[in-house]
Short mmCIF file of C-alpha atoms and ligand atoms in Angstrom, two decimals:
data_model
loop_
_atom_site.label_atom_id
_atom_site.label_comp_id
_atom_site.label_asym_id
_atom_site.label_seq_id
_atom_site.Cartn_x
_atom_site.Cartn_y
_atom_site.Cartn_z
CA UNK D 69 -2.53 -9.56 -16.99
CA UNK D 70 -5.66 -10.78 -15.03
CA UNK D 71 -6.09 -13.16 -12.06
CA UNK D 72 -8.48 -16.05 -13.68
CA UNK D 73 -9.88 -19.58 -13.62
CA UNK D 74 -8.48 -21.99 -15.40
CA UNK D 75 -11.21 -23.51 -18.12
CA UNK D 76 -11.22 -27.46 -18.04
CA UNK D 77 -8.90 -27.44 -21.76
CA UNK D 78 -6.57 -25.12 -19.86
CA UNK D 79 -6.40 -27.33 -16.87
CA UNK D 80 -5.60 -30.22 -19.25
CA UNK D 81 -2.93 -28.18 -21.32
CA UNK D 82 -1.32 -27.17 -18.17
CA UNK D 83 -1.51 -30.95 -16.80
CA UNK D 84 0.21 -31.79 -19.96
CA UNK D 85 2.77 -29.24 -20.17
CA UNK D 86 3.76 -29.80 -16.38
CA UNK D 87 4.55 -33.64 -17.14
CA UNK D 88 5.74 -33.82 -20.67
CA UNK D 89 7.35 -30.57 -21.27
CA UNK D 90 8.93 -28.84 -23.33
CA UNK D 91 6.37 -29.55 -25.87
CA UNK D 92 5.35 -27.78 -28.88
CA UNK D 93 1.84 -26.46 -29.76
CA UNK D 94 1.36 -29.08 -32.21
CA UNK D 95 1.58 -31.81 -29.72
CA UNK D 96 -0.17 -30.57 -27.15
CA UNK D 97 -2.99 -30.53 -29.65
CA UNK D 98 -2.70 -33.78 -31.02
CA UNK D 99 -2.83 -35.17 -27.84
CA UNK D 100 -6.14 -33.86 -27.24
CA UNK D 101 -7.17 -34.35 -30.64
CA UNK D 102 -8.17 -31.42 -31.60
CA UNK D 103 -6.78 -29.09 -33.81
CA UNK D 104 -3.74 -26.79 -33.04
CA UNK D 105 -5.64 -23.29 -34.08
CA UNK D 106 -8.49 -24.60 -31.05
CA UNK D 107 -5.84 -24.73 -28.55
CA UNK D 108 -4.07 -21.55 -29.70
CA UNK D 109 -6.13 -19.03 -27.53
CA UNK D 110 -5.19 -21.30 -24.13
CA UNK D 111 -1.48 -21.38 -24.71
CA UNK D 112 -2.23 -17.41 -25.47
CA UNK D 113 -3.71 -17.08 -21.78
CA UNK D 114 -1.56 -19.36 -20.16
CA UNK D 115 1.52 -18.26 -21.13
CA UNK D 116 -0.11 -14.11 -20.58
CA UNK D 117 -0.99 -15.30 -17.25
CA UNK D 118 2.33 -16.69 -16.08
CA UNK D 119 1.47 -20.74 -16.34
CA UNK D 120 3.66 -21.18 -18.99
CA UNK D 121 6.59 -20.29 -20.78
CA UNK D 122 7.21 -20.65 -24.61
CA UNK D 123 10.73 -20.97 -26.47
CA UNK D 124 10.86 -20.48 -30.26
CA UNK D 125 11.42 -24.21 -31.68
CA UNK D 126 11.58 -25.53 -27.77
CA UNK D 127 7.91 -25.45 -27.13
CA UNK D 128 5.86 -24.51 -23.83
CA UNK D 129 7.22 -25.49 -20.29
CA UNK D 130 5.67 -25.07 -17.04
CA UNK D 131 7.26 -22.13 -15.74
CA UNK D 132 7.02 -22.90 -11.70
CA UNK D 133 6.19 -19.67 -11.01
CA UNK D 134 2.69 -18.80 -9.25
CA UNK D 135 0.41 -17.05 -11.40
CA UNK D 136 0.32 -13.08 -10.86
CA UNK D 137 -2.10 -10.82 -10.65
CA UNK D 138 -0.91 -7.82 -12.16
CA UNK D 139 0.77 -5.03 -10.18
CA UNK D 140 -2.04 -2.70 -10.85
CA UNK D 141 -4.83 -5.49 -9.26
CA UNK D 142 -2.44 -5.72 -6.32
CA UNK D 143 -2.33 -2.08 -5.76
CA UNK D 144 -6.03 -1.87 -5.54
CA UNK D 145 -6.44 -4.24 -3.24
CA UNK D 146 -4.36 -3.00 -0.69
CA UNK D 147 -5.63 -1.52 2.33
CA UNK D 148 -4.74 1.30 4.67
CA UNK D 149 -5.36 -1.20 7.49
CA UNK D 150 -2.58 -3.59 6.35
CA UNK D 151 -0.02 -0.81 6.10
CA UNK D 152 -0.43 1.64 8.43
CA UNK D 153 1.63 2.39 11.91
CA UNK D 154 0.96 3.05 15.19
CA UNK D 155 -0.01 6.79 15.95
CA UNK D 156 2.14 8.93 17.89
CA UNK D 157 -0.67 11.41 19.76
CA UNK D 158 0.52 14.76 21.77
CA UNK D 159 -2.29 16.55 23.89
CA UNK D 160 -3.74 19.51 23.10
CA UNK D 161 -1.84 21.55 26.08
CA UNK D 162 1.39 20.16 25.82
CA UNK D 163 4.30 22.71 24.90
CA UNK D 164 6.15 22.79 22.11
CA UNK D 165 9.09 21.75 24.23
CA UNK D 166 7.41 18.24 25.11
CA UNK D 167 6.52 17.70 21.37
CA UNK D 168 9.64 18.50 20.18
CA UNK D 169 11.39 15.87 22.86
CA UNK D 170 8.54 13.48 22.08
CA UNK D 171 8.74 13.54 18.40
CA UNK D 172 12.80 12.77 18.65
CA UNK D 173 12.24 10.01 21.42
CA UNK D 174 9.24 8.32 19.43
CA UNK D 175 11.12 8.66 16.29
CA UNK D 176 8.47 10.09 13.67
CA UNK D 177 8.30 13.09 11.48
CA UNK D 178 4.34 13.82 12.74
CA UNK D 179 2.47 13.87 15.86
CA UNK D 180 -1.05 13.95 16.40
CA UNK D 181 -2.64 16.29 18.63
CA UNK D 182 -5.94 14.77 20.74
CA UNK D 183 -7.60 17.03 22.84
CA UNK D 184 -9.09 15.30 26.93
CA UNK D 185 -11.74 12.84 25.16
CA UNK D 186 -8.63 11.58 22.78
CA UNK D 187 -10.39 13.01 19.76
CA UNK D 188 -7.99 14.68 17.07
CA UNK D 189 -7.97 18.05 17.24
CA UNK D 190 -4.25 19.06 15.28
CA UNK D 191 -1.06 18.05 13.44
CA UNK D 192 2.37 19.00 13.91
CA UNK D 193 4.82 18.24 11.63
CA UNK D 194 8.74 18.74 12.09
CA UNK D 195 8.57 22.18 10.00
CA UNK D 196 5.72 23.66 11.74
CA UNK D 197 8.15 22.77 15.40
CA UNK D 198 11.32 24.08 13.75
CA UNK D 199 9.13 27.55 12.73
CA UNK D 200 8.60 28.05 16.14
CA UNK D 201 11.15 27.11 17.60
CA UNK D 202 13.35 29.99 15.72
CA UNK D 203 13.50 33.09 17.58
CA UNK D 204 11.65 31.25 20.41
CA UNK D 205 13.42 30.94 23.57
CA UNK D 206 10.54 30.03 25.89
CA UNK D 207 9.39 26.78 23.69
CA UNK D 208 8.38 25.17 27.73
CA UNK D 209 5.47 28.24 27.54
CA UNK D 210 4.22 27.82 24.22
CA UNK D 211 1.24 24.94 24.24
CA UNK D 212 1.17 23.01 20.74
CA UNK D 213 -2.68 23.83 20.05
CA UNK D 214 -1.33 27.32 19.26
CA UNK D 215 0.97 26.40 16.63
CA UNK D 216 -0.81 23.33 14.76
CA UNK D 217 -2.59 22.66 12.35
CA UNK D 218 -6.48 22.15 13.38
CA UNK D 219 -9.99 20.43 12.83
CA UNK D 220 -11.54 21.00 10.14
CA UNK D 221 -8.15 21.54 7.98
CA UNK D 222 -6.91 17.89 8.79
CA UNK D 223 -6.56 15.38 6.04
CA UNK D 224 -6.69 11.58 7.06
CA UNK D 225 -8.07 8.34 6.26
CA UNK D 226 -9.61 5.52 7.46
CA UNK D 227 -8.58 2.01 7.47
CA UNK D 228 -10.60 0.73 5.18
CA UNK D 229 -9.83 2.99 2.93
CA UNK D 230 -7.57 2.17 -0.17
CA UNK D 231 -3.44 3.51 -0.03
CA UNK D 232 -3.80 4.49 -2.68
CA UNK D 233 -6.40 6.93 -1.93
CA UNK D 234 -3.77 7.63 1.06
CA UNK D 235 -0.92 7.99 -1.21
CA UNK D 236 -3.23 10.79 -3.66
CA UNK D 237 -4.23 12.85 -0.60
CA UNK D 238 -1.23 13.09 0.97
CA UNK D 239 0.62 14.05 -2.96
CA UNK D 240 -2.75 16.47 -3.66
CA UNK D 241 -2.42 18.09 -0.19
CA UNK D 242 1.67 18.07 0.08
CA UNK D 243 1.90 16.42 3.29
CA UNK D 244 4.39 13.14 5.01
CA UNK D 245 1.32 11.87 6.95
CA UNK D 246 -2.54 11.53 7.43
CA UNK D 247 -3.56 10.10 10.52
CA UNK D 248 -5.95 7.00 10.47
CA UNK D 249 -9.46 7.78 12.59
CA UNK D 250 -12.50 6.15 13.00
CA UNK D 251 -15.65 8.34 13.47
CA UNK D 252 -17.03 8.98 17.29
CA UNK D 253 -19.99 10.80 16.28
CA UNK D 254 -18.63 13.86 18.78
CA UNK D 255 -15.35 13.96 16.98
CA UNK D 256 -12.58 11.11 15.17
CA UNK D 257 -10.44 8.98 17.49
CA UNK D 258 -6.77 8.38 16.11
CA UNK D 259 -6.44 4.72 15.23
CA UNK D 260 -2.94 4.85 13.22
CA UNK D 261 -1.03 6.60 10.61
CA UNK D 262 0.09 6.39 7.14
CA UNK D 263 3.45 8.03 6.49
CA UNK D 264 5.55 8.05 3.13
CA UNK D 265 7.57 5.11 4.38
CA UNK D 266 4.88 2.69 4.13
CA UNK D 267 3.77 3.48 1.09
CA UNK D 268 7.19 3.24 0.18
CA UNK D 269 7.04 0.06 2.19
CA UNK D 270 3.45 -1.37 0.04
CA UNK D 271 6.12 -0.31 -3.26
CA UNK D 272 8.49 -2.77 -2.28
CA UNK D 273 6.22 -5.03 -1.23
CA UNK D 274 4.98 -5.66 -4.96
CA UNK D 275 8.61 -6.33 -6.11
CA UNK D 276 7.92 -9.42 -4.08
CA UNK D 277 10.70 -11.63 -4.45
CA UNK D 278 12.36 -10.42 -7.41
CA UNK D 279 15.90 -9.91 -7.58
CA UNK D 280 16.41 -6.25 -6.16
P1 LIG A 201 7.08 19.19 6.91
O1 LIG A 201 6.90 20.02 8.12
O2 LIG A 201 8.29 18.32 7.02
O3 LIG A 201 6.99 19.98 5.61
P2 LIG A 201 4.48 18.14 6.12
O4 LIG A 201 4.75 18.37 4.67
O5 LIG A 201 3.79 16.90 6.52
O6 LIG A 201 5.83 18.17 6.94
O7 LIG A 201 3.63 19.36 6.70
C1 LIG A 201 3.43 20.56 6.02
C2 LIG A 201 2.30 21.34 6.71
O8 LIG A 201 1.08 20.62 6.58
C3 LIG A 201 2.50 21.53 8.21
O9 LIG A 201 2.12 22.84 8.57
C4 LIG A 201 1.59 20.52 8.88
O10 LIG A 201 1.03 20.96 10.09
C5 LIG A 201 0.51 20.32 7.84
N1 LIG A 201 0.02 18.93 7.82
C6 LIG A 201 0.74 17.79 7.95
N2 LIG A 201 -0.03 16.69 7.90
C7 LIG A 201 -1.31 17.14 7.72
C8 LIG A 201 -2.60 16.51 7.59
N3 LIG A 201 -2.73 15.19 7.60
N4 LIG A 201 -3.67 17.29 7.42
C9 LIG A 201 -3.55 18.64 7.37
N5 LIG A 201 -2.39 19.30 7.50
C10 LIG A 201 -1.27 18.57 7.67
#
């Protein structure tokens, strides 16, 4: 299915349709006086596109419903921007303690690590906190830039970016989240984060508001 203007005959059949429908092909043709193969190729589009409906014997009726783009066009267009969260940033010399507390209290399965100009310097997800924390005792001693995961090894995106280019890195590289930067020059400042929920989220955001 594609998003598309209406041509003038279109306009007319669908002008038609909406006033005197259900009405068959043969009709709407006369009524414009041309022949019914001319007009075939409209009723094709319009009905492909969502405009109208057609019953065998009934004829075409305006089906009400907007005209969709197709769930592939409406994946494209969606942005990183539109979906993403707010980031949940740790600093570079806090201990694995405070992270742990901190990812619990603010709820998320990733913090970002900044270092003293806010620029992102790690990740830690829940795993890499767990690993440590097993067999560790003194988790108040250990600082988190000894135990993430660091510059240049970090995967994110940017908000102008596509999600689905999100939603590929984050299946290539096996990962829950990328954080969203923009570029300082002297290093990326963390602007948000994309997560599996909301790409799950943009999924069920296509279903619209069909019956789920
Ligand atoms: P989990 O710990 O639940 O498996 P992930 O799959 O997100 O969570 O993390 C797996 C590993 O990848 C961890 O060691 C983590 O530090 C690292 N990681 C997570 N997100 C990123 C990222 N955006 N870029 C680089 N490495 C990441």
């Amino acid at each position: 299915m594609i998003h598309m203007e209406l041509n003038k005959r279109q306009t007319e059949i669908l002008e038609i349709v909406k006033i005197d429908g259900p009405i068959t092909g043969e009709q709407i043709a006369e009524r414009l006086k041309l022949a019914r193969a001319t007009i075939r190729p409209d009723l094709a589009i319009l009905t492909m596109a969502g405009y109208l409906d057609a019953r065998p014997r009934v004829g075409y009726f305006f089906s009400g419903k907007k005209p969709t783009q197709s769930v592939a066009d409406s994946m494209v267009g969606m942005k990183v921007r539109d979906f993403q969260s707010i980031p949940v940033v740790v600093s570079e010399d806090s201990s694995v303690y405070d992270a742990i507390t901190h990812m619990f209290l603010e709820d998320v399965g990733t913090l970002f690590v900044v270092n003293r100009s806010s620029l992102l310097t790690g990740v830690l997800s829940r795993k890499d906190l767990l690993r440590t924390s097993l067999g560790n005792t003194e988790l108040e001693k250990i600082p988190v830039h000894v135990i993430m995961t660091r510059m240049p090894n970090i995967t994110y995106c940017e908000k102008q970016d596509t999600l689905l280019f999100a939603a590929k890195k984050m299946i290539e590289k096996q990962i829950d989240a990328l954080p969203v930067v923009e570029d300082r020059g002297e290093g990326l400042e963390v602007v948000g984060r994309i997560t599996k929920t909301n790409i799950t989220a943009a999924f069920l955001s296509l279903a619209d508001d069909h019956e789920l």
